[in-house]
């Protein structure tokens, strides 16, 4: 019964796609169906495999993924279903097993995701930085400050309007981290949480003469539409390190969700961190500026990308007992081994 | 032209198609469920009938985002119907749109159906109609109001953004064909990017679409029975 | 009177001529919650006769006719068609019996469509869903000729020239005549007419009365509810008088009008009984 129902719905889905391609006249291959499965396995039943990528709006709205994904699709005979969300929502989607891989920028939340066992094999992919932007007349007088926390404190003191994403995105998480570091808990009429994407937020900040924290990429892509100026630069232009904005790719753990397309997710992570993927990232520009800086390739080891940020590395040296490993052995290795 | 920026024709046509496809199927499904419901509620007296009708009209104002979240919970791989792998598909959008369109369709058609005089139902019965025949006749007699109900439901479905964004995932493939992106969710993308003009241009397309659907419906609705045959 | 001289309805799914078609009510008692509207009423309508049911307004003529048309089950008593208790039958058989009864209503009851469609309604619902679907599709794409049955039924009430009109545009009298044609089209064995001519002009009244006679002459059992004494005298073969919730007198119309056995009946006939 359940199987039949699923078939039916699949058929309906195929109908939608076929109708669609018939309508638009493009020659893309039909995606779901009863065709043969490629050697690399996975759960989707067609010749072309599908990868569900939950990602932040910044990678999507800047157009970076439009440059990367077609190359990946070509190479791996795959179709990428990109779901642009805030980082928090993207991680939540993956936590529910509804995505195969995530590309996000909130190291603290990523670590938590990994520690809970939902993700495996995290890799650094690229970074750019955040900038503090605001109206040209700079009512809080923060222009040129070299410290983001000082700038935030000044905005709070002057009670200049500040627009916050307020959507649990990577940018929002970073903003809260800066308020925290500045020792301010922002409150009052001047501080507005708006629960919107980065572009919306920039537009709203522009309209209400407010400051906001933006990733450089979206700011550059949106610059033509708004009159906001950068008052505090990020580390890409000698700004404070706290404004660094690193992106990571994390496949969803197939031990938690056996139905995820883990091989393809690993292929995606591999592609992003490959010389080819990294080159696409470094070649990608908007309004004449490079938006993201690839940092996956390095001749020296970069262990910090595999472990939580605050990991002390202390308690699993070879001489100390490892209860987790011992438990694993007792559960999984036969007595008579 | 039109300030559509770098949006290509394939993209425009396919998001429009997804909008139409999802809303049309959603309205058809809600009509299949809603009209018999309206008939049953309209002509049967039972305890708690007034509660049922007020629940239905409350449903008209139900926030679409909440519907989206509930459908998300149900269809997620970690949810009860996860095995069907329906999340982030047009089918999931059809489901949430059906839920949203249903109360609109039922309450508007309910009042149309209730205004069909008892005398006509009696006449049908006395002319040999079965209960199913009487139901069909009532739908025919109330067709003006029912088409209005269908149009209202269609308007609710096609202009809705909250739930389709959540359960559809706003997916476009890299060849610019839409999988789960609709005109409305495309507008949110443009708004997020600060491309207000492009967003408005998409809004104009949406409006034109709703207008043509309404014009079609109104044409059908206003055909007089005398002119309908011969 | 036999079925052999019937002309209407080779198309209809009517019953064969051999079936006995007498409609009998025995000991009908019915009410709507507070007290009985009808009490212990027994009447019979024979094939090929017109029975007039007369009585002042509010005595329950409509209620009685609705029971005879099988709208609802009486609180007690039986309705029999051809000697069989209708409410003891399984639903399907009762539907078949119900389809041998046609009814005309006191109020305007035409559907919002053409005259032809209205009259064809009874024929249509008797067809299989497949046929109906096919007809609907044919209807939607091109012209369909009205069936001869529909034309003949309209002829009976003198409304042939209005066959293509929107029923909503008809006058009250015309609408009533079309409604009777609709009841006649499926070739019923029993025709119940509930005050078909109240508020109508003499010309429409005459048309309806002649349709009634024609139906009787074809062997249909006709029952007519009316409070018009002259009409009862004019058209009916037998008369039943309803007063104070019950049938106080019934018999051949001439006898009832000339020598009523009940004094109230005499005063009612003479128009002296005021309610
Ligand atoms: N559905 C109903 N519920 C309650 N009372 C009803 C209902 N139908 C009829 N009655 C009552 O039953 C009584 C008989 O009504 P009925 O319509 O049968 O009278 P009638 O003889 O047809 O009158 P008229 O000549 O005015 O048509 C009236 O008092 C009416 O109010
Ligand atoms: Mg009456």
mmCIF file of N, CA and C in Angstrom, chain B residues 116-117 120 137 140-143 223-226 228-229, chain C residues 109-115 117-118 165-169 182:
data_model
loop_
_atom_site.group_PDB
_atom_site.id
_atom_site.type_symbol
_atom_site.label_atom_id
_atom_site.label_comp_id
_atom_site.label_asym_id
_atom_site.label_seq_id
_atom_site.Cartn_x
_atom_site.Cartn_y
_atom_site.Cartn_z
ATOM 1 N N UNK B 116 -29.553 27.643 -2.007
ATOM 2 C CA UNK B 116 -30.401 26.958 -2.992
ATOM 3 C C UNK B 116 -31.701 26.558 -2.290
ATOM 4 N N UNK B 117 -32.852 26.995 -2.817
ATOM 5 C CA UNK B 117 -34.114 26.754 -2.117
ATOM 6 C C UNK B 117 -34.407 25.262 -1.924
ATOM 7 N N UNK B 120 -36.335 23.429 -4.670
ATOM 8 C CA UNK B 120 -35.684 22.838 -5.834
ATOM 9 C C UNK B 120 -35.187 21.434 -5.518
ATOM 10 N N UNK B 137 -27.416 18.513 -8.496
ATOM 11 C CA UNK B 137 -28.315 19.593 -8.887
ATOM 12 C C UNK B 137 -28.044 20.841 -8.055
ATOM 13 N N UNK B 140 -25.096 22.518 -9.249
ATOM 14 C CA UNK B 140 -25.405 23.230 -10.479
ATOM 15 C C UNK B 140 -26.157 24.519 -10.201
ATOM 16 N N UNK B 141 -27.121 24.433 -9.289
ATOM 17 C CA UNK B 141 -27.901 25.625 -8.965
ATOM 18 C C UNK B 141 -27.028 26.680 -8.296
ATOM 19 N N UNK B 142 -26.050 26.209 -7.508
ATOM 20 C CA UNK B 142 -25.206 27.153 -6.761
ATOM 21 C C UNK B 142 -23.941 27.473 -7.538
ATOM 22 N N UNK B 143 -23.938 27.200 -8.850
ATOM 23 C CA UNK B 143 -22.663 27.281 -9.584
ATOM 24 C C UNK B 143 -22.021 28.663 -9.535
ATOM 25 N N UNK B 223 -22.168 32.494 -17.893
ATOM 26 C CA UNK B 223 -22.923 31.974 -19.047
ATOM 27 C C UNK B 223 -24.336 31.681 -18.590
ATOM 28 N N UNK B 224 -25.302 32.220 -19.290
ATOM 29 C CA UNK B 224 -26.678 31.952 -18.885
ATOM 30 C C UNK B 224 -27.064 30.564 -19.354
ATOM 31 N N UNK B 225 -27.915 29.883 -18.589
ATOM 32 C CA UNK B 225 -28.276 28.527 -18.993
ATOM 33 C C UNK B 225 -28.965 28.514 -20.355
ATOM 34 N N UNK B 226 -29.676 29.596 -20.665
ATOM 35 C CA UNK B 226 -30.356 29.634 -21.953
ATOM 36 C C UNK B 226 -29.362 29.673 -23.104
ATOM 37 N N UNK B 228 -26.394 28.581 -22.969
ATOM 38 C CA UNK B 228 -25.438 27.495 -22.849
ATOM 39 C C UNK B 228 -25.682 26.416 -23.890
ATOM 40 N N UNK B 229 -26.944 26.158 -24.152
ATOM 41 C CA UNK B 229 -27.281 25.140 -25.154
ATOM 42 C C UNK B 229 -28.054 25.807 -26.272
ATOM 43 N N UNK C 109 -40.830 25.777 -8.724
ATOM 44 C CA UNK C 109 -39.800 24.785 -8.416
ATOM 45 C C UNK C 109 -38.949 24.417 -9.626
ATOM 46 N N UNK C 110 -38.862 25.320 -10.599
ATOM 47 C CA UNK C 110 -38.054 24.988 -11.778
ATOM 48 C C UNK C 110 -36.575 25.250 -11.517
ATOM 49 N N UNK C 111 -35.726 24.429 -12.163
ATOM 50 C CA UNK C 111 -34.290 24.595 -12.024
ATOM 51 C C UNK C 111 -33.821 25.748 -12.909
ATOM 52 N N UNK C 112 -32.674 26.310 -12.537
ATOM 53 C CA UNK C 112 -32.158 27.470 -13.288
ATOM 54 C C UNK C 112 -31.489 27.018 -14.582
ATOM 55 N N UNK C 113 -32.299 26.562 -15.502
ATOM 56 C CA UNK C 113 -31.764 26.144 -16.792
ATOM 57 C C UNK C 113 -32.889 26.262 -17.819
ATOM 58 N N UNK C 114 -32.717 25.666 -18.969
ATOM 59 C CA UNK C 114 -33.755 25.842 -19.979
ATOM 60 C C UNK C 114 -34.994 25.016 -19.647
ATOM 61 N N UNK C 115 -36.076 25.349 -20.317
ATOM 62 C CA UNK C 115 -37.310 24.583 -20.174
ATOM 63 C C UNK C 115 -37.046 23.126 -20.574
ATOM 64 N N UNK C 117 -34.279 21.391 -20.529
ATOM 65 C CA UNK C 117 -33.483 20.708 -19.510
ATOM 66 C C UNK C 117 -34.311 20.351 -18.285
ATOM 67 N N UNK C 118 -35.192 21.265 -17.919
ATOM 68 C CA UNK C 118 -36.058 20.995 -16.780
ATOM 69 C C UNK C 118 -36.914 19.761 -17.021
ATOM 70 N N UNK C 165 -36.622 28.324 -23.802
ATOM 71 C CA UNK C 165 -36.539 29.481 -22.908
ATOM 72 C C UNK C 165 -35.796 29.157 -21.623
ATOM 73 N N UNK C 166 -35.198 30.186 -21.015
ATOM 74 C CA UNK C 166 -34.633 30.065 -19.684
ATOM 75 C C UNK C 166 -35.808 29.971 -18.719
ATOM 76 N N UNK C 167 -35.840 28.933 -17.922
ATOM 77 C CA UNK C 167 -36.994 28.692 -17.051
ATOM 78 C C UNK C 167 -37.239 29.847 -16.094
ATOM 79 N N UNK C 168 -36.144 30.587 -15.780
ATOM 80 C CA UNK C 168 -36.302 31.685 -14.834
ATOM 81 C C UNK C 168 -37.109 32.840 -15.425
ATOM 82 N N UNK C 169 -37.225 32.846 -16.765
ATOM 83 C CA UNK C 169 -37.927 33.968 -17.387
ATOM 84 C C UNK C 169 -39.412 33.686 -17.601
ATOM 85 N N UNK C 182 -42.560 18.355 -16.514
ATOM 86 C CA UNK C 182 -41.395 17.675 -15.946
ATOM 87 C C UNK C 182 -41.822 16.420 -15.177
#
